[in-house]
Structures are given as C-alpha cells and as structure tokens.
Short mmCIF file of C-alpha atoms and ligand atoms in Angstrom, two decimals:
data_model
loop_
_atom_site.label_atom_id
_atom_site.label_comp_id
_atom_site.label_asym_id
_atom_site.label_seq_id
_atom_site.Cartn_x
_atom_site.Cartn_y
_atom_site.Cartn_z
CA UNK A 1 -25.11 -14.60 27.46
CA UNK A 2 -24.80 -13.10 23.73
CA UNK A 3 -25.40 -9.47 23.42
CA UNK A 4 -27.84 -10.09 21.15
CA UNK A 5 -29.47 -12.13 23.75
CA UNK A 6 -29.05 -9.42 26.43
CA UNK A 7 -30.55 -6.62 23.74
CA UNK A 8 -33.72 -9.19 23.52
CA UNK A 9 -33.89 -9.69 26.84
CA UNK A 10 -33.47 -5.57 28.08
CA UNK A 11 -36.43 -5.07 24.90
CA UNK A 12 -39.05 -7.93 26.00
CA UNK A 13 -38.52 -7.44 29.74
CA UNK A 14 -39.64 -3.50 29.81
CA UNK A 15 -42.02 -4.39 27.02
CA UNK A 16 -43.19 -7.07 29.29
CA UNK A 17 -43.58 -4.61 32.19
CA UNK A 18 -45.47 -1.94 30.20
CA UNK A 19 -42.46 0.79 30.75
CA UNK A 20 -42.35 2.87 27.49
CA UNK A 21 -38.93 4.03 29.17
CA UNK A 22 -35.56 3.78 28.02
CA UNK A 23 -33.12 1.50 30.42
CA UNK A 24 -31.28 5.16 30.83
CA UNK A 25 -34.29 7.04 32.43
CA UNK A 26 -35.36 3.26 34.50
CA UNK A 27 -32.27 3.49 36.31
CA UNK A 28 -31.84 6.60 36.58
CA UNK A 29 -35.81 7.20 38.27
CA UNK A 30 -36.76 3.86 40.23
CA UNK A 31 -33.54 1.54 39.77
CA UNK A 32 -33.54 -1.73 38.27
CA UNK A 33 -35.37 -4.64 39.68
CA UNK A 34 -32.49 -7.35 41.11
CA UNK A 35 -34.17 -10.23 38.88
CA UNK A 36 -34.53 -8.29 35.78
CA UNK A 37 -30.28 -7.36 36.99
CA UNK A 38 -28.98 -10.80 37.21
CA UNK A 39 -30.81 -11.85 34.35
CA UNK A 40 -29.60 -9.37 32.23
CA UNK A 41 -25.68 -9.69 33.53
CA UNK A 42 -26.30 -6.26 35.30
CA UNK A 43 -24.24 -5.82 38.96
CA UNK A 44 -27.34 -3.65 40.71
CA UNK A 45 -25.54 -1.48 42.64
CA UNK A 46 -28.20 1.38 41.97
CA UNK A 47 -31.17 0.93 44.83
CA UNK A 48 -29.29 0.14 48.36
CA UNK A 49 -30.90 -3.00 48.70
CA UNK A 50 -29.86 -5.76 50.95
CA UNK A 51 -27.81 -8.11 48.61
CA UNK A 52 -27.67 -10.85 50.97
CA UNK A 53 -31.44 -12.17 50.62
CA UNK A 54 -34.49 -12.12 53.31
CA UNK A 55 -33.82 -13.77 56.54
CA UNK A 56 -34.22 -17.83 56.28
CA UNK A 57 -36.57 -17.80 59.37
CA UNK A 58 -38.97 -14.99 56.98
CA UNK A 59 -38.63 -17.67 53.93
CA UNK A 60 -39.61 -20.11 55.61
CA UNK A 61 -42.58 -18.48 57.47
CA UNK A 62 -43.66 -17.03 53.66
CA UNK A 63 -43.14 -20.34 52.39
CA UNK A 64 -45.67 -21.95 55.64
CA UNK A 65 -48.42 -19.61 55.02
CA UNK A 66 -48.47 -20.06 51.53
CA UNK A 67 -51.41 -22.04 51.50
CA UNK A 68 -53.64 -19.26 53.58
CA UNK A 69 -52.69 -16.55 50.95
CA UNK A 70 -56.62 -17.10 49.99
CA UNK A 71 -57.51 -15.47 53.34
CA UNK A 72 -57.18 -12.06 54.09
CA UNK A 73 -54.92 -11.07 56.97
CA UNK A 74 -57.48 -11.01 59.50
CA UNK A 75 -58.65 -14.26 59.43
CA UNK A 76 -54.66 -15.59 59.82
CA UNK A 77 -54.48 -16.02 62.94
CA UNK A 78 -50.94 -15.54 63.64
CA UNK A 79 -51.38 -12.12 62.05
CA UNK A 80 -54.06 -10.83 64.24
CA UNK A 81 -51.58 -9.02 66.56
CA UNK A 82 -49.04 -8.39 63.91
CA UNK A 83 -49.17 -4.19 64.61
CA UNK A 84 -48.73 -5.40 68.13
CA UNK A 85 -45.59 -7.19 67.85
CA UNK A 86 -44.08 -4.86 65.76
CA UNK A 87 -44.86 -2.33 67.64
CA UNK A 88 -43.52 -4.13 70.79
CA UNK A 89 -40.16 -5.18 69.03
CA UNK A 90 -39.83 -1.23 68.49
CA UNK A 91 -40.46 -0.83 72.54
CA UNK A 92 -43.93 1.01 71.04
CA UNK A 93 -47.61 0.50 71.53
CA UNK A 94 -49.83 -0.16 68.51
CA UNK A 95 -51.75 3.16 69.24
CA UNK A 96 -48.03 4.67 67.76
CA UNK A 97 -47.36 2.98 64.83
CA UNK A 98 -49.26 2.51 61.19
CA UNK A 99 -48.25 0.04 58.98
CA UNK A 100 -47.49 1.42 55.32
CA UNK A 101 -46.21 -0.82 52.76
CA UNK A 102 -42.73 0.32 52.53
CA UNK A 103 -41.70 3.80 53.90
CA UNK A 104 -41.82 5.31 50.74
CA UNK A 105 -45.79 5.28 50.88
CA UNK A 106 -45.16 6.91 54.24
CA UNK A 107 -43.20 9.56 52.79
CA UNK A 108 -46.40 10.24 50.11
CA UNK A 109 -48.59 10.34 52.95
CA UNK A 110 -46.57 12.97 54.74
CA UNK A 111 -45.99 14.93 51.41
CA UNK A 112 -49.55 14.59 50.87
CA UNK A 113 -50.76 15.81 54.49
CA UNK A 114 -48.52 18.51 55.52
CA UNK A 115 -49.44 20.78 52.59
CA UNK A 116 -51.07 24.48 52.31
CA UNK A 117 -46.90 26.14 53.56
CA UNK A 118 -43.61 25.21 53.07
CA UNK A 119 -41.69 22.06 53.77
CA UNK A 120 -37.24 22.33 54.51
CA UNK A 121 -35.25 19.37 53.29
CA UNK A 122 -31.58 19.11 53.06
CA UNK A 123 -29.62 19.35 49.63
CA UNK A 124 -29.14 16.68 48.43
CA UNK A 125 -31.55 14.39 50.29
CA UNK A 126 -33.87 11.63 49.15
CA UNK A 127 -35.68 12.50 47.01
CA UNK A 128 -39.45 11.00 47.42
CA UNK A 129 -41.23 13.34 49.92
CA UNK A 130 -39.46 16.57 48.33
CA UNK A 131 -40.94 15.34 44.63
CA UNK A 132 -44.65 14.53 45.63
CA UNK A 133 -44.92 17.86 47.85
CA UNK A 134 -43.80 19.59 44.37
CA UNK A 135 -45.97 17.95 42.53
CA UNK A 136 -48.52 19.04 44.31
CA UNK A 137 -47.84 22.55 44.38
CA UNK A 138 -46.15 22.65 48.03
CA UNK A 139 -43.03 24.77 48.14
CA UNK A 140 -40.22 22.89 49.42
CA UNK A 141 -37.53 25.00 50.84
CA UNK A 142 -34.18 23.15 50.24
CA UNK A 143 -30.73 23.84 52.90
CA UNK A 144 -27.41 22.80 51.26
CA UNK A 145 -25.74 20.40 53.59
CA UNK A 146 -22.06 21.02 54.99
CA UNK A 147 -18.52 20.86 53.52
CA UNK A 148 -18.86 17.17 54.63
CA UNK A 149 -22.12 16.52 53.24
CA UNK A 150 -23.89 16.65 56.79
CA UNK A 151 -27.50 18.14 57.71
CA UNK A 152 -26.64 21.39 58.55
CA UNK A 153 -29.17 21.50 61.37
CA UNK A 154 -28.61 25.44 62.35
CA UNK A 155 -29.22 26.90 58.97
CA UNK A 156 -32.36 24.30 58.45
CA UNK A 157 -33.91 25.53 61.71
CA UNK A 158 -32.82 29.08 60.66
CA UNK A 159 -34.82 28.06 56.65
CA UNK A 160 -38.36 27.77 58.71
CA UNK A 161 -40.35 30.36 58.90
CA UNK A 162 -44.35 30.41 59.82
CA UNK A 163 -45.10 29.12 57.13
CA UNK A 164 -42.83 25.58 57.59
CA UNK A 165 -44.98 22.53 57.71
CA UNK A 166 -42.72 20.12 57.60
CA UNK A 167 -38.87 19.61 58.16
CA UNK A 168 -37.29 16.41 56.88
CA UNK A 169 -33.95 14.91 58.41
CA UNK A 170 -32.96 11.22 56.46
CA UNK A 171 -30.90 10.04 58.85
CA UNK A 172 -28.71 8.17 58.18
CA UNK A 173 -28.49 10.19 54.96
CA UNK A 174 -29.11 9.17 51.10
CA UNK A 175 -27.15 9.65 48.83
CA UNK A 176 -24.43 11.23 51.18
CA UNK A 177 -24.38 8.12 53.45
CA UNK A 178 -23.64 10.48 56.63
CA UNK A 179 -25.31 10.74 60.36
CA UNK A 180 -26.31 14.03 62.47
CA UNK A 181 -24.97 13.48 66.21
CA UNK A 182 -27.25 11.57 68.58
CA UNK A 183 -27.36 14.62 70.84
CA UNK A 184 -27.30 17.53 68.23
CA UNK A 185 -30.32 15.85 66.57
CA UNK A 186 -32.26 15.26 69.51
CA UNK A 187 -31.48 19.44 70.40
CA UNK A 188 -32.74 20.16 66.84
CA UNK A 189 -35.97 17.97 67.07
CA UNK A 190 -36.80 19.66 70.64
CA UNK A 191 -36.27 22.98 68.99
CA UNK A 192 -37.76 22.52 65.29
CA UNK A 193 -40.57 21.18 66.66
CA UNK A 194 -41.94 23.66 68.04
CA UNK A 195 -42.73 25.15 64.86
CA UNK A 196 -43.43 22.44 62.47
CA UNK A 197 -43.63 18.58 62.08
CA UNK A 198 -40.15 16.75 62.47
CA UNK A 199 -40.03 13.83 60.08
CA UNK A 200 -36.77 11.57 60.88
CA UNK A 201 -36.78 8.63 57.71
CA UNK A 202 -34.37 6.03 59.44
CA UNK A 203 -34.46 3.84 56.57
CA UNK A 204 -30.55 2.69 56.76
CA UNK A 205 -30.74 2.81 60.93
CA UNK A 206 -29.91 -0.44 61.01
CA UNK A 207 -26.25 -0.13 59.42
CA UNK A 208 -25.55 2.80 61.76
CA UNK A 209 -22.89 2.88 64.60
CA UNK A 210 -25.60 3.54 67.61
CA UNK A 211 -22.34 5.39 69.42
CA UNK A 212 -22.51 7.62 66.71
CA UNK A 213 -26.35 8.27 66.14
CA UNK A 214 -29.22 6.62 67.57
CA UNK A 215 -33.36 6.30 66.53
CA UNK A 216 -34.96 9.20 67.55
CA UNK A 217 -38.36 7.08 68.67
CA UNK A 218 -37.98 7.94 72.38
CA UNK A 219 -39.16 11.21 71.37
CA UNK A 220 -42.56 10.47 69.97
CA UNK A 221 -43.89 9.27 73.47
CA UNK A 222 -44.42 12.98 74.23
CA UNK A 223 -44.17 15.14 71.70
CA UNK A 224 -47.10 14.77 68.63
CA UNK A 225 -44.19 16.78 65.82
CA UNK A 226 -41.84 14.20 65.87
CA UNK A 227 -42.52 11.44 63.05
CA UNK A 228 -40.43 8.43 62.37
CA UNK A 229 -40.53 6.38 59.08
CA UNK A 230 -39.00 2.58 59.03
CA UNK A 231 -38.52 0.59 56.45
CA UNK A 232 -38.50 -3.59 55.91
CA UNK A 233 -36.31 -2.72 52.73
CA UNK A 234 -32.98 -2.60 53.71
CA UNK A 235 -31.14 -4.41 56.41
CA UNK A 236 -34.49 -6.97 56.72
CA UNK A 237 -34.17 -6.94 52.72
CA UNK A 238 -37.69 -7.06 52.15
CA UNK A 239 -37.69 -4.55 49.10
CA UNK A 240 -40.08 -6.79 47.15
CA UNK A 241 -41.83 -7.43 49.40
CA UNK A 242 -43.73 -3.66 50.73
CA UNK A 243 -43.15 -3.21 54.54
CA UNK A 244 -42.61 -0.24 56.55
CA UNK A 245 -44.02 1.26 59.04
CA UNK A 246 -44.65 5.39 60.75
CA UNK A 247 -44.35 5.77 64.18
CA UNK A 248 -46.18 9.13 66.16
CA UNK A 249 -47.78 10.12 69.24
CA UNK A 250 -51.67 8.49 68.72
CA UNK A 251 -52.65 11.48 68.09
CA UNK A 252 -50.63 12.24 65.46
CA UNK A 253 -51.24 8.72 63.95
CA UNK A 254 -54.85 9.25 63.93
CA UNK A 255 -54.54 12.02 62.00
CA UNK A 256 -51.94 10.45 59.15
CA UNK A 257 -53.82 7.07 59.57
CA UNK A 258 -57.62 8.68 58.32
CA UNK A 259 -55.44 9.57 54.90
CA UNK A 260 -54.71 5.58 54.64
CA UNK A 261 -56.82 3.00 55.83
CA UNK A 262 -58.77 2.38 58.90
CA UNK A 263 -57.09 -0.33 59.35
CA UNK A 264 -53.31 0.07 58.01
CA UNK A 265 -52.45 -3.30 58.32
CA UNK A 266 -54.78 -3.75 55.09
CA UNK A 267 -52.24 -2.30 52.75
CA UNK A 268 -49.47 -4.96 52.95
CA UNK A 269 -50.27 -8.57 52.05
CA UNK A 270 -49.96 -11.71 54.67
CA UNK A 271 -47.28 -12.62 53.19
CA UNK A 272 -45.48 -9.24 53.50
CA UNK A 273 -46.92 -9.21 57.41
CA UNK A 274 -45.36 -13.02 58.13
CA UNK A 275 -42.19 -12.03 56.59
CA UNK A 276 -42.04 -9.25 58.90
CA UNK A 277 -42.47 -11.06 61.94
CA UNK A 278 -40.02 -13.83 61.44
CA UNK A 279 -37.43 -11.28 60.32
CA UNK A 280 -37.48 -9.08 63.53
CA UNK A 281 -36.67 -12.13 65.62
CA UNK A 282 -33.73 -13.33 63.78
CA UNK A 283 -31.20 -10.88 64.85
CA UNK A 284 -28.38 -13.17 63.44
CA UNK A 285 -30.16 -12.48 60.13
CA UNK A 286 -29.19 -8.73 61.21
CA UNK A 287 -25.63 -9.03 62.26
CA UNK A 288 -24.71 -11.14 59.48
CA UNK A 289 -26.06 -8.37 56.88
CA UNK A 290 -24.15 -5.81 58.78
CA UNK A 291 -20.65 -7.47 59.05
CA UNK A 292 -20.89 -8.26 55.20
CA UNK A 293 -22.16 -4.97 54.12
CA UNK A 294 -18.68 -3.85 56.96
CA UNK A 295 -16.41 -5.96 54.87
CA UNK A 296 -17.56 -4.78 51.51
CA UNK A 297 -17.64 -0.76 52.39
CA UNK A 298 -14.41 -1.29 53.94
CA UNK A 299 -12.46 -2.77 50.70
CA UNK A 300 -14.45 -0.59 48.16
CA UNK A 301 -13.74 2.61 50.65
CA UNK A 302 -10.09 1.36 50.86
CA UNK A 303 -10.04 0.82 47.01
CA UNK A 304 -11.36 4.24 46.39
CA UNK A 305 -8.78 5.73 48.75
CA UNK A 306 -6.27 4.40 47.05
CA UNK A 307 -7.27 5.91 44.05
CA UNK A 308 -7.51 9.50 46.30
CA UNK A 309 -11.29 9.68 45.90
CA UNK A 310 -12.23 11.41 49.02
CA UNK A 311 -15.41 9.20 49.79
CA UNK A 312 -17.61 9.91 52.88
CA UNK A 313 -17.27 7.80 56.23
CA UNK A 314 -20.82 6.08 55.32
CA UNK A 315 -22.86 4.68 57.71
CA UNK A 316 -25.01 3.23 54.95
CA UNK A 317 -24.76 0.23 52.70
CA UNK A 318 -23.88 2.70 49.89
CA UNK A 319 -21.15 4.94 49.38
CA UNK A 320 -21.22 8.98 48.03
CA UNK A 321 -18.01 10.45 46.64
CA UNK A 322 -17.21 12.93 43.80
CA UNK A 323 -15.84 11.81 40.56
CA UNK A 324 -12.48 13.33 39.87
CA UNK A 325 -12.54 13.46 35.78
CA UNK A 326 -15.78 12.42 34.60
CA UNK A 327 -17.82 14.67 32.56
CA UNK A 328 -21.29 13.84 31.49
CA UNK A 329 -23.88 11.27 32.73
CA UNK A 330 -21.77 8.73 34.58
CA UNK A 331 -24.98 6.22 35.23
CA UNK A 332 -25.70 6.40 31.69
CA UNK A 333 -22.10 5.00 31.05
CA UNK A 334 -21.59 2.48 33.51
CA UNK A 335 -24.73 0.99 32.58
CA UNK A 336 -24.70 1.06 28.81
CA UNK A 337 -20.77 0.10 28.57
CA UNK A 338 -20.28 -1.83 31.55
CA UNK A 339 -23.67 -3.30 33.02
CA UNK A 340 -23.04 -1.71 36.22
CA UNK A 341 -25.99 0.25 37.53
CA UNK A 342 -25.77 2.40 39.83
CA UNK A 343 -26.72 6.90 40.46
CA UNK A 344 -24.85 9.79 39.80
CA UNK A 345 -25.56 13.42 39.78
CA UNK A 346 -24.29 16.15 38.29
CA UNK A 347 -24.49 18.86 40.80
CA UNK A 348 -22.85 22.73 40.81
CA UNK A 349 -20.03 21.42 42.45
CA UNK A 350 -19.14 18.25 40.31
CA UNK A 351 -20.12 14.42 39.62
CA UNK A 352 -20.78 12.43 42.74
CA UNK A 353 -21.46 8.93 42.51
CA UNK A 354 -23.84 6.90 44.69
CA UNK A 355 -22.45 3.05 44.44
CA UNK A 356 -24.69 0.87 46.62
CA UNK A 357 -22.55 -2.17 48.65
CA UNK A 358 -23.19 -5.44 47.23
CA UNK A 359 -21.19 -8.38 47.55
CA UNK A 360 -17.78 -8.23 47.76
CA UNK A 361 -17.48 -9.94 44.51
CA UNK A 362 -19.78 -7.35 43.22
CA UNK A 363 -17.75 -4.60 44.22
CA UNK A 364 -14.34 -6.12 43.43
CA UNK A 365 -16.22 -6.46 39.69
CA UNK A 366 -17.36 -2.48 40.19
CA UNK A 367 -13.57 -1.76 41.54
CA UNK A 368 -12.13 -3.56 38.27
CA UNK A 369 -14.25 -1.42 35.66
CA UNK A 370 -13.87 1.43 37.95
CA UNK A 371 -9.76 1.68 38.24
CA UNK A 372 -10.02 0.95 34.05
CA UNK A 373 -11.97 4.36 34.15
CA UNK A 374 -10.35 6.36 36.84
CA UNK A 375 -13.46 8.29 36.69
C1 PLP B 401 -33.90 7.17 52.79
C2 PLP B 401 -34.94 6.29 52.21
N1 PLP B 401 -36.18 6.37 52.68
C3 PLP B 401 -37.17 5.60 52.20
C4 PLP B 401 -36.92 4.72 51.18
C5 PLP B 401 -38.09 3.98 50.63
O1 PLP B 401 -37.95 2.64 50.73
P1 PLP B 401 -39.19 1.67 50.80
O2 PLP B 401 -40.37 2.35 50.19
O3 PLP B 401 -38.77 0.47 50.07
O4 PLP B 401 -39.41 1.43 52.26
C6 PLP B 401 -35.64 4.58 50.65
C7 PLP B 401 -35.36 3.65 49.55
O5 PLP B 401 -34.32 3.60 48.96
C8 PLP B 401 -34.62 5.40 51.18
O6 PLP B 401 -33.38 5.36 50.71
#
C-alpha cells in the first residue's frame, strides 16, 4: 500500500467512525481495532487480544444462527439456558453469575456501585475501574507494586482503612504480566475481606500456569466480598464480540445485578451468547491459543534477553519491561515511524513498554524494528 494510500485510509477510517481523535491519543486510550490494523499495515500489538481468531466450533455456531438474529435471545431456544451452562462450565450455579458484555462493563458496574469511601488498586494496574471511580468523585487509593512488579498484598491490606470499599487485585496482572501466589492470594482475600469488597479481574486466567496461581471462584460459594470478573476477550478471542461475565455469592449478585438488567443476559446479543457456548466446549480451541501465545513469549522474551532487557516472567499474552534508552513517548514512535502499535508509559522510574504477543511473525517483525532501535 502507498503512503498516500495509508494517510487516506488512517483520515476516512476515524472520520468514518466519528473519532475527532488523533491516531496518537486512539492508541494510546482504547487501542486500535484489528481490522482498521491490518488494513492500514499496522502489527496491533497494543490491546492483548487473541491473534489467533475465535474458535471454529463458535464460527460456525454464529454463522448457524444467523438467520434467528431477528429474534431476541429468549425466543432462541438453544439460548434459553445459556447463564446455566456457563455457569455450569465455571462449576457455578446461575444464581452466581451475571452476564455483562465484556468484563470491562463489569468493572463500570463495580466502579459505579462501591462508591461513597475509598477504593485500593495496585500501581500500575488496569486501568478501567480506577478511571470511572475517579470520574465519579470516588477516591482511589493506589499501592505501588514490588521490585518485581507484583501486588504487594501486605501494604494493600495495610492502604484500607474504614473507609475502603473496594480492593482490586488483576490477576494475572496488566500491564506487568505477573501472578500473586495461589495461597498468598487466597490468605489476602480471607483477610481483606473482612473489611471491604475483594474484586479479583481474571481476565488473562486462561494463559496462567494453574501451579503457579489459580481462579479464586471457590471462594465466592461462602463469602458475599469476594467478586470475580471473566472475560470472552482473550484466550476465547471474542473481543468484538462483548462477553464476560461476574461471578458472587447470590446475594451479592442481586445487589450488582439491580444496577444492570433484570435479566443480564439482555445486554449481549445471540450471537455474542452462541459464540460463547460453542467456545467453552472446544478446549482444543484453548490449548492451541496457549501453546502459540508459549512459542511467541518465549522467542520475543528470549530476543529481549538477548538484548539485556530485563522483561518480567509473564503469565499473560503480553509482555512488560523497561526501555533502556528511550526518552519520550515510545507508542507515539512506534506507531507513527514504524506501524507498530502497541503502550508505553512513562512512569517515575523510566519507560516500560507493554508489547502484546501476536504471531510469531508479528513479533519477529516487532523484534526487527525493535533491535534497529535498541530502545
Ligand atoms: C485486566 C483486564 N480486565 C478487563 C479487560 C476488559 O476486557 P473486556 O471488556 O473486553 O472483557 C481487559 C482488557 O484488556 C483487561 O486487560
């Protein structure tokens, strides 16, 4: 494609879309759609996405009920125990679980619920619950993770006070990619939650080493503080398509769920709900996504090492390490020079970059442009 071309194309496709934002401030905020990517010749390394494509059993199933998207979910009748078989896959019962489309409306909810105190996040963490409970005027109390970029559990439970309403664990963590100890997390939820609402967002769970850390949904059976948040976004790779789900005690659901809907399943489409269903039965689907992701974190980590970055063991599909000699907005540069989008952040201690794992012939491209930098 000419670059005159690509110009046109970056103009008329966020003109098309209504976005009176610059390509900059798009990636930098909400990433850049994959289609709009490929189109444009960008690698989209900038929104931990599953590069591999939905599960061919969920295609197919979308591609079947097609001709019912007329009907609302209800009246599809292999969709009128969808919350029940999800629920069930999770080992859960439908009184547990509301159906949000994607976690990130989850993560509103919560912001928007647990209000009138303070809330404790890690720094850095993800940033979508910590925003909206700014925005709207909640004070968010935020604990500097480790040396090794690690929830640093003791000094978050020692942050809460009685005024803590919430305390947020992203486990595994973005950006840093790391865990918290399957044990050391399940002491810290007994103990936090005595005081305030634990909210565990296992959006990357999936891609995790369950000898090294495990879901934390055992725990909502009895106690009504612990909250989970799941996503359909990443290993399923359903970004597009707006699936997630929150799982509570029924009591605690009830509660969340009058914010929503009264009946969650509403928010998502059909087609969403289908995709869903095929995609937690195909467990190849799954594995396959996980050994590629494997293959491609282990040459880019290699790569990097190399190269003496010192990048984080991640348990993600995305990798966190500091930049060595780049000063300035490193995004802004590998997007504008080199089509590569992707996060970084300036923080007190230095540039970190957030690379998300996509092919491997996407990362050997990101490995070329970045050894040319030596960033
Ligand atoms: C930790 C974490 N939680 C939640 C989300 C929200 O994802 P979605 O709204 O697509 O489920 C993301 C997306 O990147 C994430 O990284």
């Amino acid at each position: 494609m000419t670059s005159n071309r690509r110009d046109w194309l970056k103009q008329t496709t966020f003109a098309a879309l209504g976005l009176g934002v610059s390509l900059r401030s798009l990636a930098n905020e909400e990433g850049l759609p994959r289609q709009f990517g490929s189109e444009l010749g960008i690698i989209n390394l900038g929104s931990n996405e599953n590069p591999y494509g939905i599960s061919p059993n969920a295609k197919k199933a979308i591609t079947d009920l097609l001709g019912e998207a007329n009907r609302y979910q209800y009246n599809i009748a292999g969709l009128k125990s969808f919350k029940k078989e999800v629920a069930a896959y999770y080992k859960l019962a439908p009184e547990q679980v509301l159906i949000t489309p994607g976690s990130g409306e989850g993560l509103n909810l919560a912001a928007r619920y647990y209000t009138g105190g303070n809330i404790v996040v890690g720094d850095p963490t993800f940033m979508i619950l910590p925003r909206t409970a700014k925005a709207i005027g909640t004070k968010v109390i935020e604990v500097p993770l480790t040396a090794d970029k690690v929830h640093d559990l003791n000094a978050m439970l020692n942050a809460m006070d009685d005024n803590t309403k919430l305390v947020y664990i992203c486990n595994p963590a973005n950006p840093t990619t790391t865990i918290v100890k399957t044990d050391a997390l399940k002491s810290f939820c007994e103990e936090a939650s005595k005081k305030a609402v634990v909210l565990l967002d296992e959006a990357y769970m999936d891609y995790a080493d369950p000898t090294e850390t495990q879901t934390m949904l055992p725990l909502i059976e009895k106690n009504p503080n612990i909250i989970i948040m799941r996503t359909f976004s990443k290993i399923h790779a359903m970004a597009g398509l707006r699936m997630g789900f929150i799982a509570a005690h029924p009591t605690t659901i009830e509660k969340l769920g009058a914010d929503l809907f009264s009946n969650t399943q509403f928010c998502t489409s059909s087609i969403a709900q289908i995709a869903a269903l095929a995609s937690i039965k195909d467990e190849a689907h799954r594995n396959e996504s996980r050994i590629k992701n494997a293959a491609a974190r282990k040459y880019t980590i290699d790569e990097l090492k190399k190269m003496n970055y010192n990048v984080a063991n991640s348990h993600t599909n995305f990798l966190f390490f500091q930049l060595k000699n780049f000063k300035g907005d490193f995004a802004k540069e590998m997007l504008d020079k080199h089509n590569i989008l992707l996060r970084s952040y300036e923080r007190a201690d230095g540039n970190y970059c957030r690379v998300s794992l996509g092919t491997i012939d996407e990362m050997k491209q990101f490995m070329k442009v970045f050894k040319e930098k030596n960033a």
